[in-house]
Amino acid sequence: MTNSQSFATRLFGLTILISTLSGFISATPATTDKKIIYYHSTINNTDTPVSLLPLINGTSDQVVTNIIIGQMHLNTTGLSLNDDLISSPKFDRLWPEVAQLQQKNIKVSAMLLDKYNVLKGNQTVFDEHYAFLHDALKAHNFDGFDIDDEDPTALPIQGIERLIDRLRQDFGPDFLISMSPVASALAGGSNLSGFNYTTLEQQRGKDIAWYNAQFYGGWGDASTPDGYDAIVNNGFSPDRVVMGLLTNPSNAGSGFVDLNTTKATLQTLTSKYPQFAGVAGWEYFNSLPGGTQAPWQWSEFFAQALGVNTGSQSSKRSTRAVAFKA
Ligand SMILES: *[C@@H]1O[C@H](CO)[C@@H](O)[C@H](O)[C@H]1NC(C)=O
Ligand SMILES: *[C@@H]1O[C@H](CO)[C@@H](O)[C@H](O)[C@H]1NC(C)=O
Ligand SMILES: *[C@@H]1O[C@H](CO)[C@@H](O)[C@H](O)[C@H]1NC(C)=O
Ligand SMILES: *[C@@H]1O[C@H](CO)[C@@H](O)[C@H](O)[C@H]1NC(C)=O
Ligand SMILES: *[C@@H]1O[C@H](CO)[C@@H](O)[C@H](O)[C@H]1NC(C)=O
Ligand SMILES: *[C@@H]1O[C@H](CO)[C@@H](O)[C@H](O)[C@H]1NC(C)=O
Ligand SMILES: *[C@@H]1O[C@H](CO)[C@@H](O)[C@H](O)[C@H]1NC(C)=O
């Protein structure tokens, strides 16, 4: 890809949802507010379709709360998913899977990794280009939208706020608007979006469900708790900030941290901040430790690392339920 791929190399964890996992065990329902999120970008691994269904088919513990589909890109003629228009028949296998996940209460968002520059300009221009986004979100019944703005020059904060306001107006109070800034941007350090996230949180925090902070690519480091602490010290509540991670060292962006080291970081953070929001993995198809043969194992590993009580396999299968709140 062109621009998008260079963005992708800086991409971070993506992700999403305000969710509450609850009631895995009928007698003593475990409750957790942790989000466990996969970004799903590689729809086909070369010629083989990548299925999300193992996340709900009993192979997995069904600990995933959110899937974020993308990267999508918006231009003056339409919305694309990776290299193809979102309406392409190439995605015919994806949409029924999305519906099945939603039936299991997994919330599914769309992620636009973009310069957001075609949303710049007067209201007529905005409306014309936003319509592509709106129509696709409706057509595929998305539960949310993840804003990954990776161009510091394209859209000022007012432009992002116009988009947030419009999504809220069009999709209602339960629609999950999340953002995926680089981790350092939430700590008051370097950024890729060009605006001040503290200001955005003050002005639109009530409409932003949570942040998927990218702890990789040189903009964050999951091998220690320090970067996350810096975000909290900069004023963001831990229940609003999900830690975005690479799921495999070969994925776009440097900064993969081995799973056990990341687990140690998470254990420190969850004991310090019981309301710690969770993790988001970029991306699903080759997630370790299972890799392409068993990408769902990543979510099981991190559920355990976060202390999410998944109960025994059998109790989960019979009684598990996942409830979300926005
Ligand atoms: C779940 O999905 C995996 C991977 O596609 C497959 O190997 C397994 O047979 C499926 N299990 C069930 C119960 O459908
Ligand atoms: C917009 O994106 C679509 C899908 O990637 C592409 O086919 C089209 O040529 C692009 N249009 C412009 C004006 O760049
Ligand atoms: C994925 O592979 C399937 C089966 O080969 C094909 O029908 C579909 O068009 C491919 N989708 C994408 C997004 O390349
Ligand atoms: C909006 O901006 C476009 C592109 O710059 C311009 O062609 C159009 O006249 C403007 N419309 C209004 C109502 O100002
Ligand atoms: C961001 O905004 C906050 C709150 O207004 C302010 O304290 C901080 O200095 C700003 N950061 C930058 C880099 O401008
Ligand atoms: C964001 O980064 C740009 C450099 O790309 C810098 O000029 C700007 O001050 C930064 N903004 C904030 C709010 O940190
Ligand atoms: C994590 O450490 C345990 C105990 O040393 C080891 O058995 C396991 O293979 C490691 N997991 C990964 C994913 O590296």
CSV table of C-alpha atoms and ligand atoms in Angstrom, one decimal:
chain,number,residue,atom,x,y,z
A,1,MET,CA,0.0,0.0,0.0
A,2,THR,CA,1.0,3.6,-0.3
A,3,ASN,CA,0.3,6.1,2.4
A,4,SER,CA,-1.7,3.8,4.5
A,5,GLN,CA,1.1,1.3,4.7
A,6,SER,CA,3.6,3.9,6.0
A,7,PHE,CA,1.0,4.8,8.5
A,8,ALA,CA,0.6,1.2,9.3
A,9,THR,CA,4.2,0.8,10.2
A,10,ARG,CA,3.6,3.4,12.9
A,11,LEU,CA,0.4,1.9,13.9
A,12,PHE,CA,-0.3,0.8,17.3
A,13,GLY,CA,-2.6,-1.1,19.2
A,14,LEU,CA,-5.9,-0.5,18.1
A,15,THR,CA,-9.0,-1.3,19.6
A,16,ILE,CA,-12.1,-0.7,21.6
A,17,LEU,CA,-15.1,-0.8,23.7
A,18,ILE,CA,-16.4,0.1,26.9
A,19,SER,CA,-17.3,-3.2,28.3
A,20,THR,CA,-17.9,-5.2,31.3
A,21,LEU,CA,-17.3,-8.8,31.3
A,22,SER,CA,-19.4,-10.5,33.8
A,23,GLY,CA,-20.9,-13.7,35.1
A,24,PHE,CA,-18.6,-16.4,33.8
A,25,ILE,CA,-19.5,-18.6,36.7
A,26,SER,CA,-23.1,-18.8,37.7
A,27,ALA,CA,-22.5,-19.3,41.4
A,28,THR,CA,-20.0,-16.6,41.9
A,29,PRO,CA,-20.1,-14.3,38.9
A,30,ALA,CA,-16.8,-12.9,38.1
A,31,THR,CA,-16.9,-9.2,37.2
A,32,THR,CA,-14.3,-7.3,35.3
A,33,ASP,CA,-14.3,-4.1,33.4
A,34,LYS,CA,-11.3,-5.2,31.4
A,35,LYS,CA,-11.4,-4.9,27.6
A,36,ILE,CA,-9.7,-7.5,25.5
A,37,ILE,CA,-9.6,-6.3,22.0
A,38,TYR,CA,-8.2,-7.5,18.7
A,39,TYR,CA,-7.7,-5.4,15.7
A,40,HIS,CA,-8.6,-7.4,12.6
A,41,SER,CA,-6.8,-6.1,9.5
A,42,THR,CA,-5.5,-9.1,7.6
A,43,ILE,CA,-8.8,-10.5,6.3
A,44,ASN,CA,-7.0,-13.1,4.1
A,45,ASN,CA,-3.6,-14.4,4.9
A,46,THR,CA,-2.3,-14.6,1.4
A,47,ASP,CA,-5.1,-16.7,-0.2
A,48,THR,CA,-6.5,-18.2,3.0
A,49,PRO,CA,-9.4,-16.4,4.6
A,50,VAL,CA,-8.8,-15.6,8.3
A,51,SER,CA,-11.8,-16.5,10.4
A,52,LEU,CA,-12.8,-14.8,13.6
A,53,LEU,CA,-15.2,-17.5,14.5
A,54,PRO,CA,-12.8,-19.5,16.7
A,55,LEU,CA,-13.2,-16.7,19.1
A,56,ILE,CA,-16.8,-17.8,19.7
A,57,ASN,CA,-16.9,-21.4,18.7
A,58,GLY,CA,-15.8,-23.0,21.9
A,59,THR,CA,-12.2,-23.4,21.0
A,60,SER,CA,-11.5,-20.2,22.7
A,61,ASP,CA,-12.6,-19.1,26.1
A,62,GLN,CA,-14.5,-16.2,24.6
A,63,VAL,CA,-12.8,-13.6,26.6
A,64,VAL,CA,-12.7,-11.1,23.7
A,65,THR,CA,-14.9,-8.0,24.3
A,66,ASN,CA,-14.2,-6.1,21.1
A,67,ILE,CA,-13.0,-6.5,17.6
A,68,ILE,CA,-11.9,-3.5,15.6
A,69,ILE,CA,-11.9,-3.9,11.9
A,70,GLY,CA,-9.4,-1.9,9.9
A,71,GLN,CA,-7.4,-0.3,8.6
A,72,MET,CA,-9.9,1.6,6.6
A,73,HIS,CA,-9.1,4.7,4.5
A,74,LEU,CA,-11.3,7.5,3.3
A,75,ASN,CA,-10.8,9.5,0.2
A,76,THR,CA,-13.0,11.8,-2.0
A,77,THR,CA,-14.7,8.9,-3.8
A,78,GLY,CA,-15.2,6.3,-1.1
A,79,LEU,CA,-14.2,4.3,1.9
A,80,SER,CA,-11.8,1.3,1.6
A,81,LEU,CA,-10.8,-1.5,3.8
A,82,ASN,CA,-7.1,-2.2,3.1
A,83,ASP,CA,-6.9,-1.9,-0.6
A,84,ASP,CA,-10.5,-2.5,-1.7
A,85,LEU,CA,-13.7,-0.5,-1.5
A,86,ILE,CA,-15.6,-1.6,1.6
A,87,SER,CA,-18.5,-2.7,-0.7
A,88,SER,CA,-16.2,-5.2,-2.5
A,89,PRO,CA,-17.4,-8.8,-2.7
A,90,LYS,CA,-14.0,-9.7,-1.4
A,91,PHE,CA,-15.4,-9.0,2.1
A,92,ASP,CA,-18.5,-11.2,1.7
A,93,ARG,CA,-17.2,-13.7,4.2
A,94,LEU,CA,-16.4,-11.0,6.8
A,95,TRP,CA,-19.8,-9.5,7.4
A,96,PRO,CA,-21.6,-12.7,8.4
A,97,GLU,CA,-18.8,-13.4,10.8
A,98,VAL,CA,-19.2,-9.9,12.3
A,99,ALA,CA,-22.9,-10.5,12.8
A,100,GLN,CA,-22.2,-13.8,14.6
A,101,LEU,CA,-19.7,-12.1,16.9
A,102,GLN,CA,-22.2,-9.5,17.7
A,103,GLN,CA,-24.8,-12.1,18.6
A,104,LYS,CA,-22.3,-13.2,21.3
A,105,ASN,CA,-22.1,-9.7,22.6
A,106,ILE,CA,-18.7,-8.9,21.1
A,107,LYS,CA,-18.8,-5.3,20.0
A,108,VAL,CA,-17.4,-4.6,16.6
A,109,SER,CA,-15.9,-1.3,15.5
A,110,ALA,CA,-14.5,0.1,12.3
A,111,MET,CA,-11.0,1.7,12.5
A,112,LEU,CA,-10.1,4.5,10.1
A,113,LEU,CA,-6.3,4.9,9.9
A,114,ASP,CA,-6.0,8.0,8.0
A,115,LYS,CA,-4.9,11.6,7.6
A,116,TYR,CA,-8.6,12.6,8.0
A,117,ASN,CA,-7.8,15.3,5.5
A,118,VAL,CA,-10.9,14.7,3.3
A,119,LEU,CA,-13.0,15.7,6.4
A,120,LYS,CA,-11.4,19.1,6.4
A,121,GLY,CA,-13.2,22.1,4.9
A,122,ASN,CA,-16.7,23.5,4.9
A,123,GLN,CA,-19.8,21.7,5.9
A,124,THR,CA,-20.7,20.7,2.3
A,125,VAL,CA,-17.3,19.1,1.8
A,126,PHE,CA,-17.5,17.4,5.2
A,127,ASP,CA,-21.0,16.0,4.5
A,128,GLU,CA,-20.1,14.7,1.1
A,129,HIS,CA,-17.1,12.7,2.4
A,130,TYR,CA,-18.5,11.7,5.8
A,131,ALA,CA,-21.4,10.1,3.9
A,132,PHE,CA,-19.1,7.3,2.8
A,133,LEU,CA,-18.3,6.6,6.4
A,134,HIS,CA,-21.8,6.9,7.6
A,135,ASP,CA,-23.2,4.6,5.0
A,136,ALA,CA,-20.7,1.9,5.6
A,137,LEU,CA,-21.1,2.0,9.4
A,138,LYS,CA,-24.9,1.6,8.9
A,139,ALA,CA,-24.7,-1.0,6.2
A,140,HIS,CA,-22.5,-3.3,8.2
A,141,ASN,CA,-24.1,-2.5,11.6
A,142,PHE,CA,-21.0,-1.5,13.3
A,143,ASP,CA,-21.2,-0.8,17.1
A,144,GLY,CA,-18.4,1.7,17.1
A,145,PHE,CA,-15.7,3.7,15.3
A,146,ASP,CA,-12.1,4.0,16.2
A,147,ILE,CA,-10.3,7.1,15.2
A,148,ASP,CA,-6.6,6.6,14.3
A,149,ASP,CA,-5.5,10.0,13.1
A,150,GLU,CA,-1.8,9.8,12.1
A,151,ASP,CA,-1.2,13.1,10.4
A,152,PRO,CA,-0.2,16.1,12.5
A,153,THR,CA,-1.0,18.6,9.8
A,154,ALA,CA,-4.3,17.4,8.3
A,155,LEU,CA,-7.2,18.1,10.7
A,156,PRO,CA,-7.2,20.5,13.6
A,157,ILE,CA,-8.9,19.5,16.9
A,158,GLN,CA,-12.1,21.2,15.8
A,159,GLY,CA,-12.3,18.9,12.8
A,160,ILE,CA,-12.0,15.8,15.0
A,161,GLU,CA,-14.6,17.3,17.3
A,162,ARG,CA,-16.9,17.8,14.3
A,163,LEU,CA,-16.6,14.2,13.4
A,164,ILE,CA,-17.2,13.0,17.0
A,165,ASP,CA,-20.2,15.2,17.3
A,166,ARG,CA,-21.7,13.9,14.0
A,167,LEU,CA,-21.1,10.3,14.8
A,168,ARG,CA,-22.8,10.8,18.2
A,169,GLN,CA,-25.7,12.6,16.6
A,170,ASP,CA,-26.2,10.0,13.9
A,171,PHE,CA,-25.5,6.8,15.8
A,172,GLY,CA,-26.9,7.6,19.2
A,173,PRO,CA,-25.7,7.4,22.8
A,174,ASP,CA,-24.5,3.8,22.8
A,175,PHE,CA,-22.2,4.0,19.8
A,176,LEU,CA,-18.6,3.4,20.9
A,177,ILE,CA,-16.3,6.2,19.7
A,178,SER,CA,-12.8,5.3,20.6
A,179,MET,CA,-9.4,6.7,19.6
A,180,SER,CA,-6.0,5.1,19.1
A,181,PRO,CA,-3.3,7.7,19.7
A,182,VAL,CA,0.3,6.8,20.2
A,183,ALA,CA,1.0,6.3,23.9
A,184,SER,CA,3.3,9.2,24.2
A,185,ALA,CA,0.6,11.6,23.0
A,186,LEU,CA,-1.5,10.8,26.1
A,187,ALA,CA,1.5,11.5,28.3
A,188,GLY,CA,2.0,14.9,26.9
A,189,GLY,CA,4.9,13.8,24.7
A,190,SER,CA,5.3,13.3,21.0
A,191,ASN,CA,2.2,12.8,18.9
A,192,LEU,CA,1.1,11.9,15.4
A,193,SER,CA,-2.3,13.5,15.5
A,194,GLY,CA,-1.2,17.1,15.8
A,195,PHE,CA,-3.7,18.0,18.6
A,196,ASN,CA,-3.6,18.0,22.3
A,197,TYR,CA,-5.3,14.9,23.7
A,198,THR,CA,-5.7,16.5,27.2
A,199,THR,CA,-7.7,19.2,25.6
A,200,LEU,CA,-9.8,16.7,23.6
A,201,GLU,CA,-10.5,14.7,26.7
A,202,GLN,CA,-11.6,17.9,28.5
A,203,GLN,CA,-13.8,18.9,25.6
A,204,ARG,CA,-15.1,15.6,24.3
A,205,GLY,CA,-14.2,13.0,26.9
A,206,LYS,CA,-17.9,12.3,27.5
A,207,ASP,CA,-18.2,11.1,24.0
A,208,ILE,CA,-15.0,9.1,23.8
A,209,ALA,CA,-15.5,5.6,25.1
A,210,TRP,CA,-11.8,4.9,25.7
A,211,TYR,CA,-8.3,5.2,24.2
A,212,ASN,CA,-6.3,2.5,22.6
A,213,ALA,CA,-2.8,3.8,23.3
A,214,GLN,CA,-0.2,2.4,21.0
A,215,PHE,CA,2.7,1.1,23.1
A,216,TYR,CA,5.0,0.3,20.2
A,217,GLY,CA,6.6,1.8,17.2
A,218,GLY,CA,8.9,3.9,19.3
A,219,TRP,CA,5.9,5.8,20.8
A,220,GLY,CA,5.5,3.6,23.9
A,221,ASP,CA,7.1,0.6,25.5
A,222,ALA,CA,5.1,-2.3,27.1
A,223,SER,CA,8.2,-3.8,28.7
A,224,THR,CA,7.8,-1.6,31.8
A,225,PRO,CA,4.9,0.2,33.5
A,226,ASP,CA,6.6,3.6,33.1
A,227,GLY,CA,4.9,4.7,29.9
A,228,TYR,CA,1.4,3.9,31.3
A,229,ASP,CA,2.3,5.6,34.6
A,230,ALA,CA,3.2,8.7,32.6
A,231,ILE,CA,-0.2,8.7,31.0
A,232,VAL,CA,-1.9,8.4,34.4
A,233,ASN,CA,0.3,11.1,35.8
A,234,ASN,CA,-0.7,13.3,32.9
A,235,GLY,CA,-4.3,13.1,34.0
A,236,PHE,CA,-5.9,10.2,32.2
A,237,SER,CA,-7.8,7.8,34.3
A,238,PRO,CA,-6.6,4.2,34.0
A,239,ASP,CA,-10.2,3.1,33.2
A,240,ARG,CA,-10.0,5.1,30.0
A,241,VAL,CA,-6.7,3.9,28.6
A,242,VAL,CA,-6.2,0.5,27.0
A,243,MET,CA,-2.7,-0.7,26.4
A,244,GLY,CA,-2.2,-1.3,22.7
A,245,LEU,CA,0.3,-4.1,21.9
A,246,LEU,CA,1.8,-5.8,18.9
A,247,THR,CA,0.7,-9.4,18.8
A,248,ASN,CA,3.7,-10.6,16.7
A,249,PRO,CA,7.1,-9.1,16.0
A,250,SER,CA,6.5,-9.3,12.3
A,251,ASN,CA,3.5,-7.0,12.4
A,252,ALA,CA,3.8,-3.4,11.3
A,253,GLY,CA,5.7,-1.3,13.8
A,254,SER,CA,8.7,-2.1,16.0
A,255,GLY,CA,8.3,-2.7,19.7
A,256,PHE,CA,7.0,-6.2,20.1
A,257,VAL,CA,7.6,-7.2,23.7
A,258,ASP,CA,7.5,-10.9,24.6
A,259,LEU,CA,4.4,-12.1,26.2
A,260,ASN,CA,5.7,-12.9,29.7
A,261,THR,CA,7.4,-9.5,30.0
A,262,THR,CA,4.2,-7.8,29.0
A,263,LYS,CA,2.3,-9.9,31.5
A,264,ALA,CA,4.6,-8.7,34.2
A,265,THR,CA,4.0,-5.1,33.2
A,266,LEU,CA,0.2,-5.8,33.3
A,267,GLN,CA,0.4,-7.4,36.6
A,268,THR,CA,2.1,-4.4,38.1
A,269,LEU,CA,-0.4,-2.0,36.5
A,270,THR,CA,-3.5,-3.9,37.5
A,271,SER,CA,-2.3,-4.1,41.1
A,272,LYS,CA,-1.6,-0.4,41.1
A,273,TYR,CA,-4.7,0.5,39.1
A,274,PRO,CA,-7.5,-2.0,39.7
A,275,GLN,CA,-9.6,-0.1,37.1
A,276,PHE,CA,-6.9,-0.6,34.4
A,277,ALA,CA,-8.9,-0.7,31.1
A,278,GLY,CA,-7.3,-3.7,29.3
A,279,VAL,CA,-5.4,-4.6,26.2
A,280,ALA,CA,-5.7,-4.2,22.4
A,281,GLY,CA,-3.7,-6.3,20.0
A,282,TRP,CA,-2.5,-5.4,16.5
A,283,GLU,CA,-3.4,-7.7,14.9
A,284,TYR,CA,-5.5,-10.9,15.1
A,285,PHE,CA,-4.4,-13.2,12.3
A,286,ASN,CA,-0.9,-14.1,13.5
A,287,SER,CA,-1.1,-13.4,17.3
A,288,LEU,CA,1.3,-15.2,19.5
A,289,PRO,CA,1.7,-17.5,21.2
A,290,GLY,CA,-0.5,-19.5,18.8
A,291,GLY,CA,0.4,-17.7,15.6
A,292,THR,CA,-1.6,-18.1,12.5
A,293,GLN,CA,-2.7,-21.6,13.6
A,294,ALA,CA,-4.3,-20.4,16.8
A,295,PRO,CA,-4.4,-16.6,17.0
A,296,TRP,CA,-7.2,-16.8,19.7
A,297,GLN,CA,-4.6,-17.9,22.3
A,298,TRP,CA,-3.4,-14.3,22.6
A,299,SER,CA,-6.7,-13.3,24.2
A,300,GLU,CA,-6.7,-16.2,26.6
A,301,PHE,CA,-3.1,-15.4,27.6
A,302,PHE,CA,-4.0,-11.8,28.3
A,303,ALA,CA,-7.3,-12.5,30.0
A,304,GLN,CA,-5.2,-14.6,32.5
A,305,ALA,CA,-2.5,-11.9,32.7
A,306,LEU,CA,-5.2,-9.3,33.6
A,307,GLY,CA,-6.7,-11.6,36.2
A,308,VAL,CA,-10.0,-11.9,34.3
A,309,ASN,CA,-11.7,-14.8,35.9
A,310,THR,CA,-12.8,-17.0,33.1
A,311,GLY,CA,-13.8,-19.9,35.3
A,312,SER,CA,-13.4,-23.5,34.2
A,313,GLN,CA,-13.9,-24.4,30.6
A,314,SER,CA,-17.2,-26.2,31.3
A,315,SER,CA,-18.7,-23.4,33.4
A,316,LYS,CA,-17.7,-20.9,30.8
A,317,ARG,CA,-19.3,-22.9,28.1
A,318,SER,CA,-22.6,-23.3,29.9
A,319,THR,CA,-23.0,-20.0,31.6
A,320,ARG,CA,-20.6,-17.4,30.2
A,321,ALA,CA,-22.1,-14.1,29.4
A,322,VAL,CA,-20.5,-10.9,28.4
A,323,ALA,CA,-22.3,-7.7,29.1
A,324,PHE,CA,-21.2,-4.4,27.8
A,325,LYS,CA,-22.0,-0.8,28.8
A,326,ALA,CA,-21.1,2.2,26.8
B,1,LIG,C1,-13.4,-23.6,15.9
B,1,LIG,O1,-12.6,-23.0,14.9
B,1,LIG,C2,-11.3,-23.7,14.8
B,1,LIG,C3,-10.5,-22.9,13.8
B,1,LIG,O2,-11.3,-22.6,12.7
B,1,LIG,C4,-11.6,-25.1,14.3
B,1,LIG,O3,-10.4,-25.8,14.1
B,1,LIG,C5,-12.5,-25.8,15.2
B,1,LIG,O4,-12.8,-27.1,14.7
B,1,LIG,C6,-13.8,-25.0,15.5
B,1,LIG,N1,-14.5,-25.7,16.6
B,1,LIG,C7,-15.8,-25.8,16.6
B,1,LIG,C8,-16.4,-26.4,17.8
B,1,LIG,O5,-16.5,-25.5,15.6
B,2,LIG,C1,-10.2,6.0,-3.4
B,2,LIG,O1,-10.0,4.7,-2.9
B,2,LIG,C2,-10.5,3.7,-3.7
B,2,LIG,C3,-10.3,2.4,-3.0
B,2,LIG,O2,-9.0,2.2,-2.5
B,2,LIG,C4,-9.7,3.8,-5.1
B,2,LIG,O3,-10.3,2.8,-5.9
B,2,LIG,C5,-9.9,5.1,-5.7
B,2,LIG,O4,-9.1,5.2,-6.9
B,2,LIG,C6,-9.5,6.2,-4.7
B,2,LIG,N1,-9.9,7.5,-5.3
B,2,LIG,C7,-9.1,8.5,-5.3
B,2,LIG,C8,-9.6,9.8,-5.9
B,2,LIG,O5,-7.9,8.5,-4.8
B,3,LIG,C1,-10.2,-14.0,0.4
B,3,LIG,O1,-10.1,-15.3,-0.1
B,3,LIG,C2,-11.4,-15.7,-0.6
B,3,LIG,C3,-11.3,-17.1,-1.0
B,3,LIG,O2,-10.1,-17.3,-1.7
B,3,LIG,C4,-11.8,-14.8,-1.8
B,3,LIG,O3,-13.1,-15.2,-2.2
B,3,LIG,C5,-11.9,-13.4,-1.3
B,3,LIG,O4,-12.2,-12.5,-2.3
B,3,LIG,C6,-10.6,-12.9,-0.6
B,3,LIG,N1,-10.9,-11.7,0.1
B,3,LIG,C7,-10.0,-10.7,0.1
B,3,LIG,C8,-10.3,-9.5,1.0
B,3,LIG,O5,-8.9,-10.7,-0.5
B,4,LIG,C1,-17.1,24.5,0.1
B,4,LIG,O1,-15.8,24.2,-0.3
B,4,LIG,C2,-15.7,23.8,-1.6
B,4,LIG,C3,-14.3,23.4,-1.9
B,4,LIG,O2,-13.4,24.3,-1.5
B,4,LIG,C4,-16.2,24.9,-2.6
B,4,LIG,O3,-16.1,24.5,-3.9
B,4,LIG,C5,-17.6,25.2,-2.2
B,4,LIG,O4,-18.0,26.4,-3.0
B,4,LIG,C6,-17.8,25.6,-0.7
B,4,LIG,N1,-19.2,25.7,-0.4
B,4,LIG,C7,-19.7,26.6,0.4
B,4,LIG,C8,-21.1,26.5,0.6
B,4,LIG,O5,-19.0,27.5,0.8
B,5,LIG,C1,-2.2,20.3,26.4
B,5,LIG,O1,-3.3,20.9,27.1
B,5,LIG,C2,-3.1,20.9,28.5
B,5,LIG,C3,-4.4,21.4,29.1
B,5,LIG,O2,-4.8,22.6,28.5
B,5,LIG,C4,-1.9,21.8,28.9
B,5,LIG,O3,-1.7,21.7,30.2
B,5,LIG,C5,-0.7,21.2,28.1
B,5,LIG,O4,0.4,22.1,28.3
B,5,LIG,C6,-0.9,21.1,26.6
B,5,LIG,N1,0.2,20.4,26.0
B,5,LIG,C7,0.9,20.8,24.9
B,5,LIG,C8,2.0,20.0,24.5
B,5,LIG,O5,0.5,21.8,24.4
B,6,LIG,C1,2.4,17.3,18.1
B,6,LIG,O1,3.5,17.0,17.4
B,6,LIG,C2,3.9,18.1,16.5
B,6,LIG,C3,5.1,17.7,15.7
B,6,LIG,O2,4.7,16.7,14.8
B,6,LIG,C4,4.2,19.3,17.4
B,6,LIG,O3,4.5,20.4,16.5
B,6,LIG,C5,3.0,19.7,18.2
B,6,LIG,O4,3.3,20.7,19.1
B,6,LIG,C6,2.6,18.5,19.0
B,6,LIG,N1,1.3,18.8,19.7
B,6,LIG,C7,1.1,18.5,20.9
B,6,LIG,C8,-0.2,18.9,21.5
B,6,LIG,O5,1.8,17.9,21.6
B,7,LIG,C1,6.1,-17.8,29.9
B,7,LIG,O1,6.8,-18.3,30.9
B,7,LIG,C2,6.3,-19.7,31.3
B,7,LIG,C3,7.0,-20.1,32.5
B,7,LIG,O2,8.4,-19.9,32.4
B,7,LIG,C4,6.6,-20.6,30.1
B,7,LIG,O3,6.2,-21.9,30.4
B,7,LIG,C5,5.9,-20.1,28.9
B,7,LIG,O4,6.2,-20.8,27.8
B,7,LIG,C6,6.2,-18.6,28.6
B,7,LIG,N1,5.2,-18.1,27.6
B,7,LIG,C7,5.6,-17.5,26.5
B,7,LIG,C8,4.5,-17.1,25.6
B,7,LIG,O5,6.7,-17.1,26.3
